[in-house]
Short mmCIF file of N, CA and C in Angstrom, two decimals:
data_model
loop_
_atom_site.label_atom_id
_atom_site.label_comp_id
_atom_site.label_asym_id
_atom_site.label_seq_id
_atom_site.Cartn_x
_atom_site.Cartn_y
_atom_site.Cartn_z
N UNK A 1 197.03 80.02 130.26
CA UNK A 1 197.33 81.16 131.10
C UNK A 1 198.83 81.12 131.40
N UNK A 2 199.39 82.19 131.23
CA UNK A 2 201.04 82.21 131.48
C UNK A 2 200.79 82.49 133.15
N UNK A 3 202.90 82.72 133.38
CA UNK A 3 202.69 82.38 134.79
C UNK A 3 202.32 83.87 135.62
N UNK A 4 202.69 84.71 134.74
CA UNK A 4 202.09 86.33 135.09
C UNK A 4 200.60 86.72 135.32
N UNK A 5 200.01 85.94 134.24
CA UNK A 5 198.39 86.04 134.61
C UNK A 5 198.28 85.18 135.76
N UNK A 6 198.52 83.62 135.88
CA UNK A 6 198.44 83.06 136.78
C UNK A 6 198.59 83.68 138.53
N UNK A 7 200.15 84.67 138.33
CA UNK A 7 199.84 85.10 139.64
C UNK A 7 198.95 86.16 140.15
N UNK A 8 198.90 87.09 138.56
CA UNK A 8 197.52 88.23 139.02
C UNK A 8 196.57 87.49 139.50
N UNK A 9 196.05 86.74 138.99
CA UNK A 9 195.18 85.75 139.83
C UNK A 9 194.73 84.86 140.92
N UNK A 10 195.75 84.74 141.38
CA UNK A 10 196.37 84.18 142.75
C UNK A 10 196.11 85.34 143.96
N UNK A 11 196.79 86.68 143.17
CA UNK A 11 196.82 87.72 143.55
C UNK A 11 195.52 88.67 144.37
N UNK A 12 194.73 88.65 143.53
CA UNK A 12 193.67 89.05 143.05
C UNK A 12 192.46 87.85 144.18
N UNK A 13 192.47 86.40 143.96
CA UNK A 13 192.04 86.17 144.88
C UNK A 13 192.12 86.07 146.38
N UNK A 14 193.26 86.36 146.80
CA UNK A 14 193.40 86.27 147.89
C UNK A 14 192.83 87.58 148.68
N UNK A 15 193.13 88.98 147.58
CA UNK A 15 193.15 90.11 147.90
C UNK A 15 191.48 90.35 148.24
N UNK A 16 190.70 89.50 147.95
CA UNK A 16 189.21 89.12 147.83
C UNK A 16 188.82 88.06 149.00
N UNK A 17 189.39 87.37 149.17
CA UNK A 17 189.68 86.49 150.52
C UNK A 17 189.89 87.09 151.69
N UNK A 18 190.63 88.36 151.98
CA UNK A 18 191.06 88.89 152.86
C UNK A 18 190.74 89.82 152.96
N UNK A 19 190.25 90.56 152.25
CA UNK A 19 189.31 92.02 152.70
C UNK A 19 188.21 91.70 154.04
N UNK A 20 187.97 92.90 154.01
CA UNK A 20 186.69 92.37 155.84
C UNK A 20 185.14 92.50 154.73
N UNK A 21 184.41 91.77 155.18
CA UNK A 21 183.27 92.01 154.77
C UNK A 21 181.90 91.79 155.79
N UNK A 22 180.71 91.85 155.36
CA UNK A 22 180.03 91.53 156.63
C UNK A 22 178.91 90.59 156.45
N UNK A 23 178.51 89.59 157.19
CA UNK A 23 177.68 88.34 157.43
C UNK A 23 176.49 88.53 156.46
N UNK A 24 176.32 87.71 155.89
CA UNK A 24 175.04 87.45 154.99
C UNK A 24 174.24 85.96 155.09
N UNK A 25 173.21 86.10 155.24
CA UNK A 25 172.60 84.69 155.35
C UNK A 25 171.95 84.24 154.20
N UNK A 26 172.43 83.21 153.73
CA UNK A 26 171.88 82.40 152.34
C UNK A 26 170.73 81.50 153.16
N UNK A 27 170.42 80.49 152.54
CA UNK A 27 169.32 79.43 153.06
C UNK A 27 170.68 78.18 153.66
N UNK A 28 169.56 78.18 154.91
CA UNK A 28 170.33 76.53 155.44
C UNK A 28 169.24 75.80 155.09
N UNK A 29 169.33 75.13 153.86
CA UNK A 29 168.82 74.42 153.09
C UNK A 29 169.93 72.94 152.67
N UNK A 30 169.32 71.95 152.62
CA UNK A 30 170.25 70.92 152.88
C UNK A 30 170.17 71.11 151.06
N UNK A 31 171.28 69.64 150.29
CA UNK A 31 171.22 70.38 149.01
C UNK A 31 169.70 69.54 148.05
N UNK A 32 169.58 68.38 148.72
CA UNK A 32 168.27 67.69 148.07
C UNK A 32 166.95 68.49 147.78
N UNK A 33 166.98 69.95 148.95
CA UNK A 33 165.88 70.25 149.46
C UNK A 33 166.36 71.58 148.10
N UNK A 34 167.53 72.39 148.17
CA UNK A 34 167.94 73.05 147.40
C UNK A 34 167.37 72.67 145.65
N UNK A 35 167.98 71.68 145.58
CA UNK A 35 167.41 71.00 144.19
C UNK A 35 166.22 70.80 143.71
N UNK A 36 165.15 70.70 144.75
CA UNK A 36 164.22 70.36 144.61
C UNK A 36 163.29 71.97 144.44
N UNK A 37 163.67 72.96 145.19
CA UNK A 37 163.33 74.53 145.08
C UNK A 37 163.91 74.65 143.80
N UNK A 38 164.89 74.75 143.19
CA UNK A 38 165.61 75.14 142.20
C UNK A 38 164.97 74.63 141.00
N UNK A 39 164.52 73.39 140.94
CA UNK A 39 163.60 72.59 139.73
C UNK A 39 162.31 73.04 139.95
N UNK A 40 161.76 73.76 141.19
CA UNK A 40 160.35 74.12 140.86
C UNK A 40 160.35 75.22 140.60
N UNK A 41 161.02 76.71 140.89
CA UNK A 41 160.65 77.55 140.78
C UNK A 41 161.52 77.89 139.74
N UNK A 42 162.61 77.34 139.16
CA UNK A 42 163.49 77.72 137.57
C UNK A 42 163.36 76.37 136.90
N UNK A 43 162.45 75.97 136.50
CA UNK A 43 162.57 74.64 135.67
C UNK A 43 163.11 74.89 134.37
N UNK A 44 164.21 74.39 134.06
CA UNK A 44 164.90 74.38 132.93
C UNK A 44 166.06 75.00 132.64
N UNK A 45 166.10 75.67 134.08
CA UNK A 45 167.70 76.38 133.52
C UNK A 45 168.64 75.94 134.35
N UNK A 46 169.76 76.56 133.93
CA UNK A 46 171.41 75.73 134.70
C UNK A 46 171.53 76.32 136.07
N UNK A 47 171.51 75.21 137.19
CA UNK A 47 171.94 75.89 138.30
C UNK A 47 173.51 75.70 138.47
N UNK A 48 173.72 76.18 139.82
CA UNK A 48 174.88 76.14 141.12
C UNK A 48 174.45 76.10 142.35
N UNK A 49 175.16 75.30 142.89
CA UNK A 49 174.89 75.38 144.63
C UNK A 49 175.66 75.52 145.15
N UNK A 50 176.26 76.88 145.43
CA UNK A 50 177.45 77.35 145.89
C UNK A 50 177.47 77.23 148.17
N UNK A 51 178.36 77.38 148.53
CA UNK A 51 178.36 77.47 150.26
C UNK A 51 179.85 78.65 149.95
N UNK A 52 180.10 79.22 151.39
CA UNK A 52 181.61 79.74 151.66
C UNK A 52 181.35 80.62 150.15
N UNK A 53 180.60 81.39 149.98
CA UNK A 53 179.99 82.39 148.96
C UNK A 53 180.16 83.78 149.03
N UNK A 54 180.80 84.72 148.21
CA UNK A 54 181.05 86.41 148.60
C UNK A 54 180.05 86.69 147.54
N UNK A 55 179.29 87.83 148.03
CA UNK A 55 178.56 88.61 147.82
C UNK A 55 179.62 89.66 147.50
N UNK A 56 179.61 90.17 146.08
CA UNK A 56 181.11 91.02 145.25
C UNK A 56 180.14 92.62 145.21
N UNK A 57 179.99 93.30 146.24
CA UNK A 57 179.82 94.86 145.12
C UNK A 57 180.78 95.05 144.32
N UNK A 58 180.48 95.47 143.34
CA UNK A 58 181.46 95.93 142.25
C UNK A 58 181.94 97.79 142.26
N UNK A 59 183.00 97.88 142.34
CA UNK A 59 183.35 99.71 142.25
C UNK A 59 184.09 99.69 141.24
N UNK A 60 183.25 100.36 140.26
CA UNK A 60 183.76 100.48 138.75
C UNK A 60 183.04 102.02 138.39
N UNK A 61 183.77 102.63 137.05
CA UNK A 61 183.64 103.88 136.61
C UNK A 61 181.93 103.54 136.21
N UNK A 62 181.71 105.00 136.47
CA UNK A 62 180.38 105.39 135.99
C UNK A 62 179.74 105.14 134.53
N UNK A 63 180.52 104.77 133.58
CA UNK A 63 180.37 104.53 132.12
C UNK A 63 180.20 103.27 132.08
N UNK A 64 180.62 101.97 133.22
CA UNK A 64 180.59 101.08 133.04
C UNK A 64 179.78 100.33 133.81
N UNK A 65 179.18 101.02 134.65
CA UNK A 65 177.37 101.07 135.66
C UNK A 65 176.70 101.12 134.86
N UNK A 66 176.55 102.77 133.78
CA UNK A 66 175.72 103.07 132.91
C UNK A 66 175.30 101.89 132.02
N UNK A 67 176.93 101.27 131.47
CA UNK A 67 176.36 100.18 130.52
C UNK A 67 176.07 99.13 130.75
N UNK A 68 176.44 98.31 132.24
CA UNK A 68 176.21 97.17 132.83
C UNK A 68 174.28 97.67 132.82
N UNK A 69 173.78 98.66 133.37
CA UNK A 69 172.38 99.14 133.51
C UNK A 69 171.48 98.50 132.13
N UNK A 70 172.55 99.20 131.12
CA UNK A 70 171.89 99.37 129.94
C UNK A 70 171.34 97.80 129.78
N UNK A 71 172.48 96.28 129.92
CA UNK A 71 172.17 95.60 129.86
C UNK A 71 171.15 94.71 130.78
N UNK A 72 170.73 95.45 131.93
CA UNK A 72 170.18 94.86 132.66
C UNK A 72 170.50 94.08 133.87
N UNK A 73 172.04 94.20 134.45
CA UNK A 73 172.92 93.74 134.90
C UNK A 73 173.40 94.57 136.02
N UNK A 74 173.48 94.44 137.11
CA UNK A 74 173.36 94.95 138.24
C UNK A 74 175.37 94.46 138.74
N UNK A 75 175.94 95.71 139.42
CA UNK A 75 177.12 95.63 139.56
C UNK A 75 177.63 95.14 140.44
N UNK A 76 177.43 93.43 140.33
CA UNK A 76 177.43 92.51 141.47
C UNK A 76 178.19 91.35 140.99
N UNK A 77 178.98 90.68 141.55
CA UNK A 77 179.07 89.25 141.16
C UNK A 77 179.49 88.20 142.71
N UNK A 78 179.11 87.18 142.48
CA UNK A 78 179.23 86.49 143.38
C UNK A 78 180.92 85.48 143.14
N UNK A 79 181.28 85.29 144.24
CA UNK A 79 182.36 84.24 144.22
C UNK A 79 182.02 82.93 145.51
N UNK A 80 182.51 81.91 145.18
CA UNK A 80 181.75 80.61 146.23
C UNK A 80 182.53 79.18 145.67
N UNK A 81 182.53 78.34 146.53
CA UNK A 81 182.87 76.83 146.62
C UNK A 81 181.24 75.79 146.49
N UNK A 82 182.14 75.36 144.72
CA UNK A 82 180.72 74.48 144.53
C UNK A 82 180.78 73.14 145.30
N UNK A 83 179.32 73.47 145.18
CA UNK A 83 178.74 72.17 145.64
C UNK A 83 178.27 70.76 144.89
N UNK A 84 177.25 71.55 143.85
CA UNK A 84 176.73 71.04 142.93
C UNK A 84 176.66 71.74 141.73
N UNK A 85 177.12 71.74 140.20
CA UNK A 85 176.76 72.02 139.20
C UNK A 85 176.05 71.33 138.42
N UNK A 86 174.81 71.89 137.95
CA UNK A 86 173.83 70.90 136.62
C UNK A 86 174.02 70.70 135.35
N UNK A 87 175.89 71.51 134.95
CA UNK A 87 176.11 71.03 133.76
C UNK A 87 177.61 70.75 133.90
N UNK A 88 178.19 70.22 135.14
CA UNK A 88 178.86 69.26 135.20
C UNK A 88 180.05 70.50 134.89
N UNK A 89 180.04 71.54 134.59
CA UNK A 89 181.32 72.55 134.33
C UNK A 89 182.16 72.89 135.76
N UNK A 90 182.02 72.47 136.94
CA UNK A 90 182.32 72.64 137.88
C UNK A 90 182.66 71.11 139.36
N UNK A 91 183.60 70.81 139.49
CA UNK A 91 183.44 69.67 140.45
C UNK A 91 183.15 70.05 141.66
N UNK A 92 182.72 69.45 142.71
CA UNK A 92 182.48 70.00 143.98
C UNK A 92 183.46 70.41 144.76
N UNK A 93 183.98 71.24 145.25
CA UNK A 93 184.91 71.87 145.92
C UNK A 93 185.56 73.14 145.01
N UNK A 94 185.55 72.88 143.70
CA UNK A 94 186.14 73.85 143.20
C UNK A 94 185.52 75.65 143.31
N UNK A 95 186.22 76.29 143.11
CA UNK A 95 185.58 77.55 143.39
C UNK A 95 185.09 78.40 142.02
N UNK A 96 184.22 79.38 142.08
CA UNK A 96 183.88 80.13 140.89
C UNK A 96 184.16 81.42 141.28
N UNK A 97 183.47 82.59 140.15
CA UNK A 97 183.33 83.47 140.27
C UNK A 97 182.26 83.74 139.15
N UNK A 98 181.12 84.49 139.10
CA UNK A 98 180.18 84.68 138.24
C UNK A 98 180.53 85.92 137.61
N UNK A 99 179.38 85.87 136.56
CA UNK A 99 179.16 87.21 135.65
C UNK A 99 178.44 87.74 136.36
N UNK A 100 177.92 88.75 136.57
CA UNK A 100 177.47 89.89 136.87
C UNK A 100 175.64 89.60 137.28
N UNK A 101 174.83 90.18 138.49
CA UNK A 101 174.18 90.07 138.57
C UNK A 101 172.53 90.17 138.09
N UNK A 102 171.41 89.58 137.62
CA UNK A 102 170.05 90.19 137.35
C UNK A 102 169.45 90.22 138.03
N UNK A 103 169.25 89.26 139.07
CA UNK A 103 168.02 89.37 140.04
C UNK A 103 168.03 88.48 141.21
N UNK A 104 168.54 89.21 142.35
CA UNK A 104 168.37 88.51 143.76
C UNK A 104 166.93 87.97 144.27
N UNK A 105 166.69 86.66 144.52
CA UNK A 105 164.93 86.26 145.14
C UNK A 105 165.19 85.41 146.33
N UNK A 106 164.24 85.51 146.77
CA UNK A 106 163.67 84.63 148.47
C UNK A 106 165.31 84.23 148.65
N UNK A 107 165.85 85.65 148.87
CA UNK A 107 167.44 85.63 150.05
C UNK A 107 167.93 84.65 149.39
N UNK A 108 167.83 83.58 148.81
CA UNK A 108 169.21 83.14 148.75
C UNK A 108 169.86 82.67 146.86
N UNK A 109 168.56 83.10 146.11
CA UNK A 109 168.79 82.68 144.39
C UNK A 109 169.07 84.22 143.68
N UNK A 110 170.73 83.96 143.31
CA UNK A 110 171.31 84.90 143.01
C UNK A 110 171.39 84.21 140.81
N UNK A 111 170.52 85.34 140.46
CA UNK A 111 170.62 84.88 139.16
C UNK A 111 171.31 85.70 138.22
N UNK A 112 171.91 85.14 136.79
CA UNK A 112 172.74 85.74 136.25
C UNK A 112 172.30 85.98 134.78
N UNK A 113 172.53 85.46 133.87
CA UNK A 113 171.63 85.79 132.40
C UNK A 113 171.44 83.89 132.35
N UNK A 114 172.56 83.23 132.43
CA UNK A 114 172.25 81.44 132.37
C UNK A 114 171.96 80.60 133.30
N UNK A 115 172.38 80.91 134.46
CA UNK A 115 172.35 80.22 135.47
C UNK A 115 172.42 80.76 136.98
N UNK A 116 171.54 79.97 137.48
CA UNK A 116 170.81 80.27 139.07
C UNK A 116 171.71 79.61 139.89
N UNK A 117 172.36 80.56 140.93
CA UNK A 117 172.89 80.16 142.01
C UNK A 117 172.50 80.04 143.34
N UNK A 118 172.37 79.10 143.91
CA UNK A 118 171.65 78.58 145.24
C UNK A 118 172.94 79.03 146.57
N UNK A 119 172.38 80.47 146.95
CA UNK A 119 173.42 80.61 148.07
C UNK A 119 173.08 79.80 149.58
N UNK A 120 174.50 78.76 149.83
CA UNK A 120 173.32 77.94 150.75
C UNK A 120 174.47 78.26 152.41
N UNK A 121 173.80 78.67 153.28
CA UNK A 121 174.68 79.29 154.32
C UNK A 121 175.21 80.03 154.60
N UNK A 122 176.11 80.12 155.71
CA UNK A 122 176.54 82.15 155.29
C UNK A 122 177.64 82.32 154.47
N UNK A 123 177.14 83.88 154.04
CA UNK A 123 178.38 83.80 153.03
C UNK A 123 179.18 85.45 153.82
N UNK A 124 179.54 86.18 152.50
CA UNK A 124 180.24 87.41 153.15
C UNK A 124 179.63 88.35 152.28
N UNK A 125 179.60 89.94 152.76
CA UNK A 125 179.10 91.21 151.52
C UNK A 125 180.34 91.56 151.38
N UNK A 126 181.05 92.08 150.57
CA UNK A 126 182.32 92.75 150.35
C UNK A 126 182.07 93.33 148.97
N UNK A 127 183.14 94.55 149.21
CA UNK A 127 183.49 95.31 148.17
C UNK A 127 184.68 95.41 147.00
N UNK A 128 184.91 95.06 145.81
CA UNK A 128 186.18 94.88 144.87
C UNK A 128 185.76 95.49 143.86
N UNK A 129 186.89 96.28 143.52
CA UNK A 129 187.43 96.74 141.89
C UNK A 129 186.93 95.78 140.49
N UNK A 130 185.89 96.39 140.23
CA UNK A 130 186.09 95.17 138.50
C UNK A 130 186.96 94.99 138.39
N UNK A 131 188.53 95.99 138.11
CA UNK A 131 189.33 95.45 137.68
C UNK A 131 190.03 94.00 138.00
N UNK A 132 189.91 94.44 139.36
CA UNK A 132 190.40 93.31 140.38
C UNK A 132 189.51 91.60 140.39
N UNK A 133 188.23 91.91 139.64
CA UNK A 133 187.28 90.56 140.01
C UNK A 133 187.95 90.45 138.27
N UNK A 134 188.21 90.92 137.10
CA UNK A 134 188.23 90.59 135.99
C UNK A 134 189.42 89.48 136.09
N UNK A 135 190.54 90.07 136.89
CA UNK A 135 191.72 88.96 136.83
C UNK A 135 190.86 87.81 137.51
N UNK A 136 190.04 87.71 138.16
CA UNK A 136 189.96 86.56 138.57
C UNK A 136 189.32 85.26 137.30
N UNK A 137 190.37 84.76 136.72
CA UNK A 137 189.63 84.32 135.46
C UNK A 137 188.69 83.43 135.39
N UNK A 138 188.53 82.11 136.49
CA UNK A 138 188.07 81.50 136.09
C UNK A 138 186.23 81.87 136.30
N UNK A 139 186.06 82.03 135.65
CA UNK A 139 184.62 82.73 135.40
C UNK A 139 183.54 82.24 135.17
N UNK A 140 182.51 81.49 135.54
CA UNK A 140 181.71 80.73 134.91
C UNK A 140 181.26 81.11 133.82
N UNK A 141 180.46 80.44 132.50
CA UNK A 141 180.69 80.98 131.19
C UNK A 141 179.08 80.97 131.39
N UNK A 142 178.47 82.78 131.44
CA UNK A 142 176.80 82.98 131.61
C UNK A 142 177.26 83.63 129.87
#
């Protein structure tokens, strides 16, 4: 990444950091107890156990709803400070940002096409520009 993308990015998160958004409750679920939900009710696929978590509406053109639809993909993405990753692509503290949403369950398992994210505590709802979540590069790879 040059130092121009680097600062769109910088840019871009903060501008996501600092917007107002409003209270959302994930599970206060300790993370043993998390892990242990996560292996029974998704056995076999890749989690996250994200905390300090945004809930991203996405405001993007109508052509690109249509086709996010088409795929099954709901115009959402989450951003959060891991906790735990199950394939080690993430250290604890570092932050993400996901691909795009499929299916919210029991309030707090936000899933994506690869991997299940465990929203654990409160997080925030807010609203951003695709354009604006695209700079944010580091992306988990669903």
């Amino acid at each position: 990444m040059n130092e121009v993308d680097d600062m769109e990015e910088q840019a871009a998160r903060m501008a996501l950091l600092q917007a107002p958004g409003t209270v959302m409750l994930g599970h206060d679920l300790d993370e043993d107890t998390a892990l242990a939900l996560l292996g029974e009710r998704f056995p076999g696929r890749q989690f996250c156990l994200v905390r300090n978590w945004i809930w991203i509406d996405l405001d993007s053109p109508d052509d690109v709803r249509e086709e996010l639809s088409d795929m099954r993909l709901q115009p959402v993405m989450l951003y959060g400070d891991v906790v735990a990753d199950s394939l080690g692509r993430f250290d604890k503290g570092d932050w993400l940002r996901s691909t795009p949403l499929i299916a919210f369950t029991q309030g707090c398992f936000f899933e994506t096409r690869d991997t299940v994210y465990a929203l654990l505590g409160l997080g925030v709802r807010k609203r951003a520009e695709l354009s604006a979540m695209v700079k944010i590069f580091r992306a988990e790879k669903d």
